[in-house]
Coordinates of C-alpha atoms (C1' of nucleotides) in Angstrom, one line a residue:
Chain A
M4 CA -0.1 0.1 0.1
I5 CA 1.4 3.3 -1.0
L6 CA 1.7 5.6 1.8
R7 CA 0.2 9.1 1.6
Q8 CA 2.7 12.1 1.4
W9 CA 3.4 14.1 4.3
R10 CA 1.3 17.3 3.5
S11 CA 3.0 20.0 5.1
I12 CA 6.4 19.1 4.3
R13 CA 9.0 21.8 4.6
V14 CA 12.6 22.4 3.9
P15 CA 14.5 20.5 6.9
N16 CA 15.7 22.8 9.7
E17 CA 19.2 21.8 10.3
K18 CA 19.0 23.2 13.7
L19 CA 16.3 20.9 15.0
W20 CA 17.7 19.6 18.1
F21 CA 16.6 16.0 17.8
S22 CA 18.1 15.6 14.2
S23 CA 20.5 12.6 14.2
T24 CA 23.7 14.6 15.3
P25 CA 22.5 17.0 18.1
Q26 CA 23.2 20.7 16.8
R27 CA 24.3 23.4 19.1
N28 CA 21.4 25.3 20.0
P29 CA 21.4 29.0 19.1
N30 CA 19.8 29.9 22.4
P31 CA 22.1 29.8 25.4
N32 CA 19.1 29.4 27.8
H33 CA 17.7 26.3 26.1
S34 CA 18.4 24.0 28.8
Q35 CA 17.0 26.3 31.3
W36 CA 13.7 26.7 29.4
L37 CA 13.5 22.9 28.9
E38 CA 14.1 22.4 32.5
N39 CA 11.4 24.8 33.3
L40 CA 8.9 23.5 30.8
S41 CA 9.1 19.8 32.1
Q42 CA 8.9 21.1 35.8
L43 CA 5.6 22.6 34.7
C44 CA 4.1 19.5 33.2
H45 CA 5.4 17.7 36.0
Q46 CA 3.4 20.1 38.5
K47 CA 0.5 19.8 36.1
D48 CA 0.3 23.4 35.5
L49 CA -1.1 23.4 31.8
P50 CA -1.7 27.1 31.2
K51 CA 1.9 27.8 32.1
A52 CA 3.3 25.0 30.4
V53 CA 1.6 26.1 27.1
A54 CA 2.7 29.6 27.6
T55 CA 6.3 28.4 28.1
M56 CA 6.2 26.2 25.1
V57 CA 4.9 29.3 23.0
A58 CA 7.6 31.5 24.4
M59 CA 10.5 29.0 23.5
E60 CA 9.0 29.0 20.0
D61 CA 9.8 32.7 19.8
Q62 CA 13.2 31.9 21.1
H63 CA 13.7 29.0 18.6
C64 CA 13.9 26.5 21.3
R65 CA 12.6 23.0 21.0
A66 CA 11.6 20.6 23.6
D67 CA 12.5 17.1 23.5
P68 CA 9.9 14.3 22.6
I69 CA 9.6 13.0 26.0
T70 CA 8.4 16.5 27.1
Y71 CA 6.0 16.8 24.5
S72 CA 4.6 13.6 25.4
S73 CA 3.9 14.6 28.8
L74 CA 2.4 17.8 27.6
I75 CA 0.0 15.8 25.3
K76 CA -0.9 13.6 28.5
L77 CA -1.6 16.6 30.5
C78 CA -3.8 18.0 27.9
I79 CA -5.6 14.8 27.8
E80 CA -5.9 14.7 31.6
K81 CA -7.2 18.4 31.8
H82 CA -9.3 17.8 28.7
A83 CA -8.0 20.9 27.3
V84 CA -8.8 20.8 23.5
N85 CA -7.4 23.9 22.4
E86 CA -4.0 23.5 24.1
G87 CA -3.8 20.0 22.5
R88 CA -4.5 21.3 19.0
R89 CA -1.8 24.0 20.0
V90 CA 0.8 21.5 20.8
H91 CA 0.0 19.5 17.7
Q92 CA 0.3 22.5 15.6
H93 CA 3.7 23.3 17.5
L94 CA 5.0 19.9 16.6
L95 CA 4.1 20.2 12.9
D96 CA 5.9 23.7 12.7
D97 CA 9.1 21.8 13.3
G98 CA 8.9 21.0 9.5
Q99 CA 9.1 17.2 10.1
P100 CA 6.3 14.8 11.1
P101 CA 6.4 14.2 14.7
K102 CA 8.0 10.7 15.8
L103 CA 5.6 7.8 15.4
F104 CA 5.0 7.6 19.3
L105 CA 4.3 11.3 19.4
S106 CA 1.7 11.1 16.6
N107 CA 0.2 8.3 18.3
S108 CA -0.4 10.0 21.5
L109 CA -1.9 12.8 19.4
L110 CA -4.2 10.3 17.7
S111 CA -5.3 8.9 21.0
M112 CA -5.8 12.4 22.6
Y113 CA -8.1 13.4 19.3
V114 CA -10.1 10.1 20.0
K115 CA -10.5 10.8 23.7
F116 CA -11.8 14.5 22.8
N117 CA -14.2 12.9 20.5
L118 CA -12.6 14.8 17.6
F119 CA -12.8 11.9 15.2
D120 CA -12.4 13.9 11.9
D121 CA -9.0 15.3 13.4
A122 CA -7.9 11.8 14.4
R123 CA -8.7 10.4 10.9
R124 CA -6.8 13.3 9.2
L125 CA -3.9 12.8 11.2
F126 CA -4.1 9.1 10.8
D127 CA -4.2 9.5 7.0
E128 CA -1.1 12.1 7.0
M129 CA 1.2 10.0 9.3
P130 CA 3.8 8.6 7.0
E131 CA 4.4 5.7 9.2
R132 CA 1.9 3.7 11.2
N133 CA 2.1 0.8 13.6
V134 CA -0.1 -1.4 15.4
V135 CA -0.6 1.1 18.0
S136 CA -2.1 3.7 15.7
W137 CA -4.2 1.2 14.0
T138 CA -5.6 0.1 17.0
T139 CA -6.4 3.2 18.3
M140 CA -8.5 3.9 15.2
I141 CA -10.1 0.6 15.4
S142 CA -11.0 0.9 19.0
A143 CA -12.5 4.4 18.1
F144 CA -14.8 3.2 15.6
A145 CA -15.8 0.2 17.7
H146 CA -16.7 2.7 20.3
L147 CA -18.8 4.6 17.9
D148 CA -20.6 1.7 16.9
S149 CA -19.1 2.0 13.3
R150 CA -18.8 -1.7 12.9
E151 CA -18.0 -1.8 9.3
E152 CA -15.2 0.9 9.5
A153 CA -13.8 -1.1 12.4
M154 CA -13.5 -4.2 10.5
K155 CA -12.3 -2.4 7.2
Y156 CA -9.6 -1.2 9.1
L157 CA -8.6 -4.5 10.6
I158 CA -8.3 -5.9 7.0
A159 CA -6.2 -2.7 5.7
M160 CA -4.1 -3.0 8.8
H161 CA -3.6 -6.7 7.8
R162 CA -2.8 -5.7 4.1
E163 CA -0.1 -3.4 5.5
G164 CA 1.5 -6.4 6.9
I165 CA 0.9 -5.3 10.5
R166 CA 0.0 -8.1 12.8
P167 CA -3.0 -7.2 15.4
N168 CA -2.0 -7.6 19.1
M169 CA -4.4 -8.3 22.1
Y170 CA -5.1 -4.7 22.1
T171 CA -6.6 -4.9 18.6
F172 CA -8.8 -7.9 19.1
S173 CA -10.2 -6.9 22.5
A174 CA -11.1 -3.6 20.6
V175 CA -12.4 -5.3 17.4
L176 CA -14.6 -7.8 19.2
R177 CA -16.7 -5.0 20.4
A178 CA -17.7 -4.5 16.8
C179 CA -18.7 -8.1 16.5
Q180 CA -22.5 -8.1 16.9
T181 CA -23.3 -11.2 14.9
L182 CA -22.4 -14.7 15.7
R183 CA -20.9 -15.0 12.4
T184 CA -18.4 -12.2 12.5
L185 CA -17.7 -13.2 16.2
W186 CA -16.8 -16.7 15.0
S187 CA -14.5 -15.5 12.4
I188 CA -12.6 -13.1 14.5
H189 CA -12.4 -15.9 17.3
C190 CA -10.5 -17.9 14.7
C191 CA -8.2 -15.2 14.1
I192 CA -7.6 -14.8 17.7
I193 CA -6.6 -18.4 18.1
K194 CA -4.3 -18.4 14.9
C195 CA -2.5 -15.4 16.3
G196 CA -2.1 -17.3 19.7
L197 CA -3.9 -14.7 21.6
E198 CA -7.0 -16.7 23.1
L199 CA -5.3 -16.9 26.5
D200 CA -5.2 -13.2 27.2
V201 CA -7.5 -11.9 29.9
F202 CA -8.4 -9.0 27.9
V203 CA -9.3 -10.8 24.9
R204 CA -11.1 -13.5 27.0
S205 CA -13.3 -11.1 28.9
S206 CA -14.3 -9.4 25.5
L207 CA -14.9 -12.7 23.9
I208 CA -17.4 -13.7 26.8
D209 CA -19.0 -10.2 26.7
V210 CA -19.8 -10.3 23.1
Y211 CA -20.7 -14.1 22.9
S212 CA -23.2 -13.7 25.9
K213 CA -24.8 -10.3 24.3
Y214 CA -25.1 -11.7 20.9
G215 CA -26.5 -15.0 21.0
D216 CA -24.5 -17.6 22.6
L217 CA -24.3 -17.3 26.3
D218 CA -23.8 -21.0 26.8
Y219 CA -20.7 -20.7 24.7
G220 CA -19.6 -17.5 26.6
Y221 CA -19.9 -19.5 29.7
Q222 CA -17.7 -22.2 28.2
V223 CA -15.1 -19.7 27.4
F224 CA -15.4 -18.4 31.1
D225 CA -15.3 -21.9 32.5
E226 CA -12.4 -23.0 30.8
M227 CA -10.1 -20.1 32.0
A228 CA -7.3 -21.0 34.4
T229 CA -7.0 -17.2 35.8
R230 CA -9.7 -14.9 36.1
D231 CA -9.6 -11.3 37.0
L232 CA -12.5 -9.2 38.2
V233 CA -13.6 -7.9 34.8
V234 CA -13.7 -11.5 33.6
W235 CA -16.2 -12.3 36.5
N236 CA -18.1 -9.3 35.9
S237 CA -18.6 -10.1 32.1
I238 CA -20.0 -13.4 32.8
I239 CA -22.2 -12.2 35.5
G240 CA -23.5 -9.3 33.4
G241 CA -24.2 -11.8 30.7
F242 CA -26.4 -13.9 32.6
A243 CA -28.1 -10.9 34.5
Q244 CA -28.8 -9.2 31.2
S245 CA -30.1 -12.5 29.5
G246 CA -32.5 -12.7 32.3
D247 CA -31.1 -15.9 34.0
G248 CA -30.9 -14.0 37.5
Y249 CA -30.2 -17.1 39.4
K250 CA -27.3 -18.2 37.4
A251 CA -25.8 -14.5 37.8
L252 CA -26.2 -14.4 41.4
E253 CA -24.7 -18.0 41.7
L254 CA -21.7 -16.6 39.9
F255 CA -21.7 -13.5 42.0
I256 CA -21.3 -15.8 45.1
G257 CA -18.8 -18.0 43.2
M258 CA -16.7 -14.7 42.6
K259 CA -16.9 -13.8 46.2
R260 CA -15.6 -17.2 47.5
A261 CA -12.8 -16.8 44.7
G262 CA -11.7 -13.7 46.8
F263 CA -12.8 -10.8 44.7
L264 CA -14.3 -7.8 46.0
A265 CA -17.6 -6.7 44.1
N266 CA -17.1 -3.4 42.6
Q267 CA -19.7 -1.0 41.2
S268 CA -20.2 -3.0 37.8
T269 CA -20.6 -6.3 39.7
L270 CA -23.2 -4.9 41.8
T271 CA -25.1 -3.3 39.0
S272 CA -25.3 -6.6 37.5
G273 CA -26.3 -8.2 40.7
L274 CA -29.0 -5.7 41.2
R275 CA -30.3 -6.4 37.6
A276 CA -30.3 -10.2 38.2
C277 CA -32.8 -9.3 41.2
T278 CA -34.8 -7.1 38.9
G279 CA -35.1 -9.8 36.2
T280 CA -36.1 -12.4 38.5
V281 CA -38.0 -10.4 41.1
M282 CA -36.1 -11.1 44.2
L283 CA -36.7 -8.3 46.5
E284 CA -35.0 -9.7 49.5
M285 CA -31.7 -10.5 47.6
G286 CA -31.8 -7.1 46.1
R287 CA -32.0 -5.7 49.4
Q288 CA -29.0 -7.4 50.5
V289 CA -27.3 -6.2 47.3
H290 CA -28.2 -2.8 48.3
V291 CA -26.2 -3.1 51.5
H292 CA -23.1 -3.4 49.4
V293 CA -24.0 -0.7 47.2
L294 CA -24.0 1.8 50.2
K295 CA -20.3 2.1 50.1
Y296 CA -20.6 3.5 46.4
D297 CA -23.0 6.1 47.6
Q298 CA -23.3 8.4 44.7
D299 CA -22.6 6.3 41.8
L300 CA -25.2 7.2 39.3
I301 CA -25.5 4.1 37.5
L302 CA -25.4 2.0 40.6
N303 CA -28.2 4.2 41.9
N304 CA -30.3 3.9 38.7
A305 CA -30.1 0.2 38.8
L306 CA -31.3 0.4 42.7
L307 CA -34.2 2.4 41.4
D308 CA -35.1 0.1 38.6
M309 CA -34.8 -3.1 40.9
Y310 CA -37.0 -1.5 43.7
C311 CA -39.7 -0.3 41.0
K312 CA -39.7 -3.6 39.5
C313 CA -39.9 -5.6 42.7
G314 CA -43.1 -3.5 43.5
S315 CA -41.3 -1.4 46.4
L316 CA -42.0 2.1 45.4
A317 CA -41.3 3.4 48.9
E318 CA -37.7 2.1 48.7
A319 CA -37.3 3.3 45.3
N320 CA -38.4 6.8 46.2
A321 CA -36.2 6.7 49.1
V322 CA -33.3 6.0 46.8
F323 CA -34.4 8.7 44.5
Q324 CA -34.6 11.5 47.1
R325 CA -31.2 10.6 48.6
M326 CA -29.6 10.9 45.0
K327 CA -27.7 14.2 44.6
E328 CA -27.2 13.6 40.8
R329 CA -30.0 12.4 38.5
D330 CA -29.8 11.8 34.9
V331 CA -32.6 11.0 32.2
I332 CA -32.3 7.4 33.2
S333 CA -32.9 8.0 36.7
W334 CA -36.2 9.9 35.8
S335 CA -37.3 7.8 33.3
T336 CA -36.8 4.8 35.6
M337 CA -39.1 6.5 38.3
I338 CA -41.7 7.6 35.7
S339 CA -42.1 4.0 34.2
G340 CA -41.7 2.6 37.6
L341 CA -44.7 4.6 39.2
A342 CA -46.8 4.1 35.8
Q343 CA -46.3 0.2 36.1
N344 CA -47.3 0.3 39.6
G345 CA -50.5 2.0 39.0
R346 CA -49.6 5.6 40.1
S347 CA -49.9 7.2 36.8
I348 CA -50.9 10.7 37.9
E349 CA -47.8 10.6 40.1
A350 CA -45.9 9.5 37.2
L351 CA -47.1 12.4 35.1
R352 CA -46.5 14.9 37.8
L353 CA -42.8 13.5 38.2
F354 CA -42.5 14.1 34.4
N355 CA -43.4 17.8 35.2
S356 CA -40.9 17.9 37.9
M357 CA -38.1 16.3 35.7
K358 CA -38.8 19.2 33.0
A359 CA -38.7 21.6 35.9
A360 CA -35.4 20.3 36.9
G361 CA -34.1 21.0 33.6
T362 CA -33.6 17.3 32.3
K363 CA -34.4 16.8 29.0
P364 CA -36.8 13.8 28.2
N365 CA -35.5 11.3 25.6
Y366 CA -37.2 8.7 23.5
I367 CA -37.7 6.4 26.5
T368 CA -39.0 8.9 28.9
M369 CA -41.9 9.4 26.4
V370 CA -42.5 5.7 26.2
G371 CA -43.1 5.7 30.0
V372 CA -45.2 9.0 29.9
L373 CA -47.6 7.7 27.2
F374 CA -47.6 4.1 29.1
A375 CA -48.8 6.1 32.2
C376 CA -51.6 7.6 30.1
S377 CA -52.6 4.3 28.5
H378 CA -52.8 2.3 31.7
A379 CA -54.6 5.1 33.7
G380 CA -57.1 5.6 30.8
L381 CA -56.2 9.2 30.3
V382 CA -56.9 9.3 26.6
E383 CA -56.7 13.1 26.3
D384 CA -53.4 13.3 27.9
G385 CA -51.8 10.7 25.8
W386 CA -53.0 12.3 22.6
Y387 CA -51.6 15.5 23.9
Y388 CA -48.1 14.0 24.9
F389 CA -48.0 11.9 21.5
N390 CA -49.0 15.0 19.3
S391 CA -46.6 17.5 21.2
M392 CA -43.5 15.1 21.3
A393 CA -41.9 16.2 18.1
K394 CA -42.6 20.0 18.5
V395 CA -42.0 20.4 22.2
F396 CA -39.4 17.8 22.9
G397 CA -37.8 17.2 19.6
I398 CA -38.5 13.5 19.7
E399 CA -40.1 11.8 16.7
P400 CA -42.5 9.2 17.8
G401 CA -41.3 5.6 17.1
R402 CA -42.9 2.3 17.1
E403 CA -43.1 2.1 20.8
H404 CA -45.0 5.4 20.9
Y405 CA -47.4 4.3 18.3
G406 CA -47.8 1.1 20.2
C407 CA -48.9 3.1 23.3
I408 CA -51.4 5.1 21.5
V409 CA -53.0 1.7 20.2
D410 CA -52.9 0.6 23.7
L411 CA -54.5 4.0 25.1
L412 CA -57.3 3.5 22.3
G413 CA -57.7 -0.2 22.9
R414 CA -58.1 -0.1 26.6
A415 CA -60.3 2.7 26.6
G416 CA -62.6 0.6 24.4
K417 CA -62.0 2.5 21.2
L418 CA -61.2 -0.5 19.2
E419 CA -62.3 0.8 15.9
E420 CA -60.3 4.0 16.2
A421 CA -57.3 1.9 17.3
L422 CA -57.6 -0.1 14.1
N423 CA -57.8 3.1 12.0
F424 CA -54.8 4.6 13.9
I425 CA -53.0 1.4 12.7
D426 CA -53.8 1.6 9.2
A427 CA -52.9 5.3 9.1
M428 CA -49.5 4.9 10.8
G429 CA -47.3 5.2 7.7
F430 CA -45.4 2.1 8.6
Q431 CA -45.9 -1.6 8.6
P432 CA -47.6 -2.5 12.2
D433 CA -45.3 -5.5 13.7
S434 CA -46.5 -8.3 16.0
V435 CA -46.1 -5.9 19.1
I436 CA -48.7 -3.6 17.7
W437 CA -51.1 -6.3 16.8
R438 CA -50.7 -8.1 20.1
T439 CA -51.5 -4.8 21.9
L440 CA -54.8 -4.4 19.9
L441 CA -55.5 -8.2 20.7
G442 CA -55.1 -7.8 24.3
A443 CA -57.6 -4.9 24.2
C444 CA -60.0 -7.1 22.1
R445 CA -60.0 -9.5 25.2
V446 CA -60.6 -6.9 27.7
H447 CA -63.6 -5.6 25.6
Q448 CA -64.5 -8.9 24.3
N449 CA -64.6 -8.2 20.6
S450 CA -63.8 -11.7 19.1
S451 CA -64.0 -10.7 15.5
L452 CA -61.4 -7.9 15.7
A453 CA -59.4 -10.2 18.1
A454 CA -59.5 -12.9 15.4
H455 CA -58.1 -10.4 12.8
A456 CA -55.4 -9.3 15.1
A457 CA -54.3 -12.6 15.8
K458 CA -54.3 -13.8 12.3
E459 CA -51.9 -10.9 11.5
I460 CA -49.5 -12.1 14.3
L461 CA -49.5 -15.3 13.3
K462 CA -48.5 -14.3 9.8
L463 CA -45.6 -12.7 11.4
E464 CA -44.8 -15.2 14.0
P465 CA -46.7 -18.4 13.2
E466 CA -45.3 -20.3 16.3
D467 CA -46.2 -17.7 19.0
E468 CA -47.9 -19.6 21.5
G469 CA -49.2 -16.4 23.5
T470 CA -51.3 -15.5 20.6
Y471 CA -53.0 -19.0 20.3
I472 CA -53.7 -18.6 24.1
L473 CA -55.1 -15.2 23.9
L474 CA -57.4 -16.3 20.8
S475 CA -58.6 -19.3 22.5
N476 CA -59.4 -17.2 25.7
I477 CA -61.3 -14.7 23.8
Y478 CA -63.3 -17.5 22.1
A479 CA -63.8 -19.3 25.6
D480 CA -65.1 -15.7 27.0
S481 CA -67.8 -15.7 24.2
R482 CA -68.5 -19.4 25.0
R483 CA -67.6 -20.2 21.2
W484 CA -66.2 -23.7 22.2
S485 CA -65.7 -25.1 18.7
D486 CA -63.4 -22.0 17.7
V487 CA -61.6 -22.7 20.8
E488 CA -61.3 -26.4 19.5
Q489 CA -60.1 -25.1 16.2
V490 CA -57.3 -22.9 17.8
R491 CA -56.2 -25.8 19.9
K492 CA -55.9 -28.0 16.9
A493 CA -54.0 -25.2 15.0
M494 CA -51.6 -25.2 18.0
Q495 CA -51.0 -28.9 17.7
D496 CA -50.5 -28.7 14.1
Q497 CA -47.9 -25.9 14.5
G498 CA -46.3 -28.0 17.4
V499 CA -46.8 -25.1 19.7
R500 CA -47.5 -26.0 23.4
K501 CA -49.2 -23.7 26.1
E502 CA -46.6 -22.7 28.5
P503 CA -48.1 -23.2 32.0
G504 CA -48.9 -20.4 34.4
R505 CA -46.2 -20.1 36.9
S506 CA -46.1 -17.9 40.0
W507 CA -43.0 -17.5 42.5
I508 CA -42.6 -15.8 45.7
E509 CA -39.8 -15.4 48.1
V510 CA -39.9 -16.7 51.6
G511 CA -36.7 -16.1 53.7
K512 CA -33.9 -16.8 51.2
K513 CA -35.8 -19.4 49.1
T514 CA -37.9 -18.6 46.0
H515 CA -40.9 -21.0 45.9
V516 CA -42.2 -21.8 42.4
F517 CA -45.9 -22.5 41.8
I518 CA -47.1 -24.1 38.6
V519 CA -50.8 -24.4 37.6
G520 CA -52.2 -27.6 38.7
D521 CA -48.7 -29.0 40.1
F522 CA -49.1 -30.2 43.7
S523 CA -45.5 -31.1 44.2
H524 CA -44.6 -28.6 46.8
P525 CA -43.6 -30.2 50.1
E526 CA -46.1 -28.2 52.0
M527 CA -49.0 -28.9 49.6
N528 CA -51.3 -30.3 52.2
S529 CA -51.3 -27.2 54.3
I530 CA -51.4 -24.8 51.3
S531 CA -54.5 -26.5 50.1
K532 CA -56.0 -26.2 53.6
E533 CA -55.2 -22.5 53.6
L534 CA -56.6 -22.1 50.1
N535 CA -59.8 -23.5 51.3
R536 CA -59.9 -21.3 54.4
L537 CA -59.4 -18.2 52.3
I538 CA -62.1 -19.2 49.6
G539 CA -64.4 -19.9 52.6
R540 CA -63.7 -16.6 54.1
I541 CA -64.1 -14.5 50.8
T542 CA -67.1 -16.4 49.9
E543 CA -68.6 -14.9 53.0
V544 CA -68.0 -11.4 51.6
G545 CA -69.5 -12.3 48.1
Y546 CA -66.7 -14.2 46.1
V547 CA -68.4 -16.3 43.4
P548 CA -65.6 -17.9 41.1
D549 CA -65.7 -16.5 37.6
V550 CA -65.7 -19.4 35.4
K551 CA -65.4 -17.7 32.2
F552 CA -61.7 -17.6 32.6
V553 CA -61.6 -21.4 32.2
L554 CA -60.4 -22.3 28.7
H555 CA -62.2 -25.5 28.3
D556 CA -65.8 -26.4 27.9
L557 CA -66.3 -28.2 31.2
E558 CA -68.9 -28.6 33.6
R559 CA -69.2 -25.6 36.2
E560 CA -67.7 -27.7 39.1
Q561 CA -64.9 -28.8 37.1
K562 CA -64.2 -25.4 35.9
E563 CA -64.3 -24.1 39.5
E564 CA -61.9 -26.8 40.5
S565 CA -59.5 -25.8 37.6
L566 CA -59.7 -22.1 38.7
R567 CA -58.7 -23.0 42.3
Y568 CA -55.2 -24.2 41.5
H569 CA -54.2 -21.3 39.3
S570 CA -50.6 -20.7 40.5
E571 CA -51.2 -17.4 41.7
K572 CA -54.0 -18.8 44.0
L573 CA -51.4 -21.5 45.3
A574 CA -48.8 -18.6 45.7
I575 CA -51.1 -16.3 47.7
A576 CA -52.2 -19.1 50.0
F577 CA -48.4 -19.8 50.6
G578 CA -47.8 -16.3 51.2
M579 CA -50.6 -16.0 53.7
M580 CA -49.2 -18.9 55.7
N581 CA -45.5 -17.5 55.7
S582 CA -46.6 -13.6 55.8
M583 CA -45.2 -11.7 58.7
G584 CA -46.6 -8.7 60.4
G585 CA -47.7 -6.0 58.3
K586 CA -45.1 -6.9 55.4
P587 CA -46.9 -7.1 51.9
I588 CA -47.0 -10.4 50.1
R589 CA -45.0 -10.3 46.7
I590 CA -45.8 -12.6 44.0
M591 CA -44.6 -12.7 40.4
K592 CA -46.1 -14.2 37.5
N593 CA -45.1 -15.4 34.0
L594 CA -48.4 -14.8 32.4
R595 CA -51.0 -12.3 32.8
I596 CA -53.3 -12.5 35.8
C597 CA -56.9 -13.9 34.8
G598 CA -59.8 -12.1 36.1
D599 CA -60.9 -14.6 38.6
C600 CA -57.5 -14.5 40.4
H601 CA -57.7 -10.7 40.3
E602 CA -61.0 -10.7 42.3
F603 CA -59.7 -13.5 44.4
A604 CA -56.6 -11.5 45.4
K605 CA -58.6 -8.3 45.9
L606 CA -61.1 -10.1 48.6
A607 CA -58.4 -12.1 50.2
A608 CA -56.3 -8.7 50.9
K609 CA -59.5 -7.2 52.3
V610 CA -60.4 -10.1 54.7
E611 CA -57.0 -10.8 55.8
N612 CA -56.0 -7.2 56.1
K613 CA -52.9 -7.8 54.2
T614 CA -51.3 -6.0 51.0
I615 CA -50.7 -8.3 48.0
I616 CA -48.5 -7.5 45.1
I617 CA -48.6 -9.4 42.0
R618 CA -46.3 -8.5 39.0
D619 CA -47.2 -10.0 35.8
P620 CA -45.1 -9.4 32.6
V621 CA -46.4 -6.1 32.0
R622 CA -47.3 -4.4 35.2
F623 CA -48.1 -4.6 38.9
H624 CA -51.3 -5.2 40.8
H625 CA -51.3 -3.7 44.5
F626 CA -54.1 -5.3 46.3
Q627 CA -55.3 -3.5 49.3
D628 CA -58.7 -3.2 51.2
G629 CA -60.6 -5.0 48.4
I630 CA -59.1 -2.6 45.7
C631 CA -56.4 -3.1 43.2
S632 CA -54.0 -0.3 42.0
C633 CA -54.6 -1.0 38.6
G634 CA -58.2 0.1 39.0
D635 CA -59.6 -3.2 37.2
Y636 CA -58.2 -1.7 34.1
W637 CA -55.4 -3.9 32.6
Chain B
dG28 C1' 1.0 5.9 22.6
dT29 C1' -3.5 1.2 21.8
dA30 C1' -7.6 -3.1 24.8
dG31 C1' -12.3 -5.8 28.4
dG32 C1' -17.2 -5.6 32.7
dG33 C1' -22.7 -1.7 34.8
dT34 C1' -28.5 1.6 34.4
dT35 C1' -34.4 3.3 31.6
dA36 C1' -39.2 0.7 27.4
dG37 C1' -41.3 -3.3 24.9

DNA sequence: GTAGGGTTAG
């Protein structure tokens, strides 16, 4: 490859002190100037150092490369953009390209200042480039998410005959976001004999677990002889983000056993693990470790989210109030948290406080705001925010926002309007939008529109079990048993099976899982007795099993029997048996709660004078005094 | 002079 010519080439100045045979310097005070400059660099006095450099220029004095190097470092440290450029210019005025390592320092400086055009220009003008220069560029592209550029530079580097090192690979791995590229880069790494490097390994683990093959990422982790904290964090983060909170926490404990101290990153993943699997007690334990990093913004945001998702808004709010620094994520987390927990008005009020505090909402904030409107039936507010997003906040509504409006109209029973809105969206509706409409059709019992929505979903995702279930539920609601049978047959033909309803609850340090109709829990006898006792008590205050939530065409008695063992009822009974004092009973569910269980929970909370909190995949229900925070609107 | 791990929705 032909190197580009050095553009600003000048007649070489023979008096340059660093030319191969040191020249006598014309200025007798040269060594004093130099001494002075390096002293100032040492003292980190950037303004004086730059002033000295300029004064030296006037005296035709030159500093040595080492001093220049410390000057550049100082500019980076102080994030002094103008001074950095000044030093660069000064070096160019020498008439010769700076030494390679100095150009590399400058390159790294521009990258750190996010001045990528300058970095690229410098890179293009460098007469000579080594692995450090290339790696700096590749790393910059990888961080910019310019994956193609990063790969192209890797190829160009190879063509120039420069071998990548471990730095290069750990940078380039970030740009591998498909398994295919990941595999080929992994092969290159092995070929270069760099697979054992911890940095390379942690990057491998990270990208494998993020982009599709967590098991393989774990394998790469598992076979490592020496692991450091980041390697542990990579794998813990991998499991936490993929939703396997149990495995993440198991590894978290393994890490502590191996003698490592959890840092901010570990704890953030630990909290995320609790959030995903809804383990409030465990989350509180992690919180204790977080206290020593009092004002870490990311950790605090993770804490907020954990408490919100575990249904403990009081604790979330306590953290929020204590935070000295709040960013758009902190506010958005609280807004969505309130909305999901049925406190939409407070969510909107918080949105106003956010604006008053001068924090600009982003795309996700607006999803939270619209979610608050749709879940509380605030149709007018929802429309207002949706219509003013672009004008007032400069955020173009995207798929998620359109989805919220479909939800808003659908929940409010304006099904036709929702359908028209979908038609007028200006882009192809995806399965999420259709599923939203389908959910609304169920609440408002519109089976013909439901069938339409379901068919659209199944066109896009023919194996989606949730849709079959919803559709058959809707047919069951209107007692169209032959249609129910047809849906079940279609499921069989597609090889789709119904995911059983599952609820889980933390008691002490253990999580107990209940599956609908599964009686294998060791305390099943007493749970059954407790359930009967509860049903007896709530029947006195008017509970009648609502059998329309049973799928099959059974006799009433059989239907009641099948309702009785819904997983959330088993979990509520178990929670009552183990509940202490005034503590709420917290239950998580994999599917949405059924109408009968919702009624059951309201009355059980009333007669037992307890708070029951159930989180389903979309929102929370706080049952207290015979009412639910969702206002029966879900 | 170049490299790895953490937070918000659906």
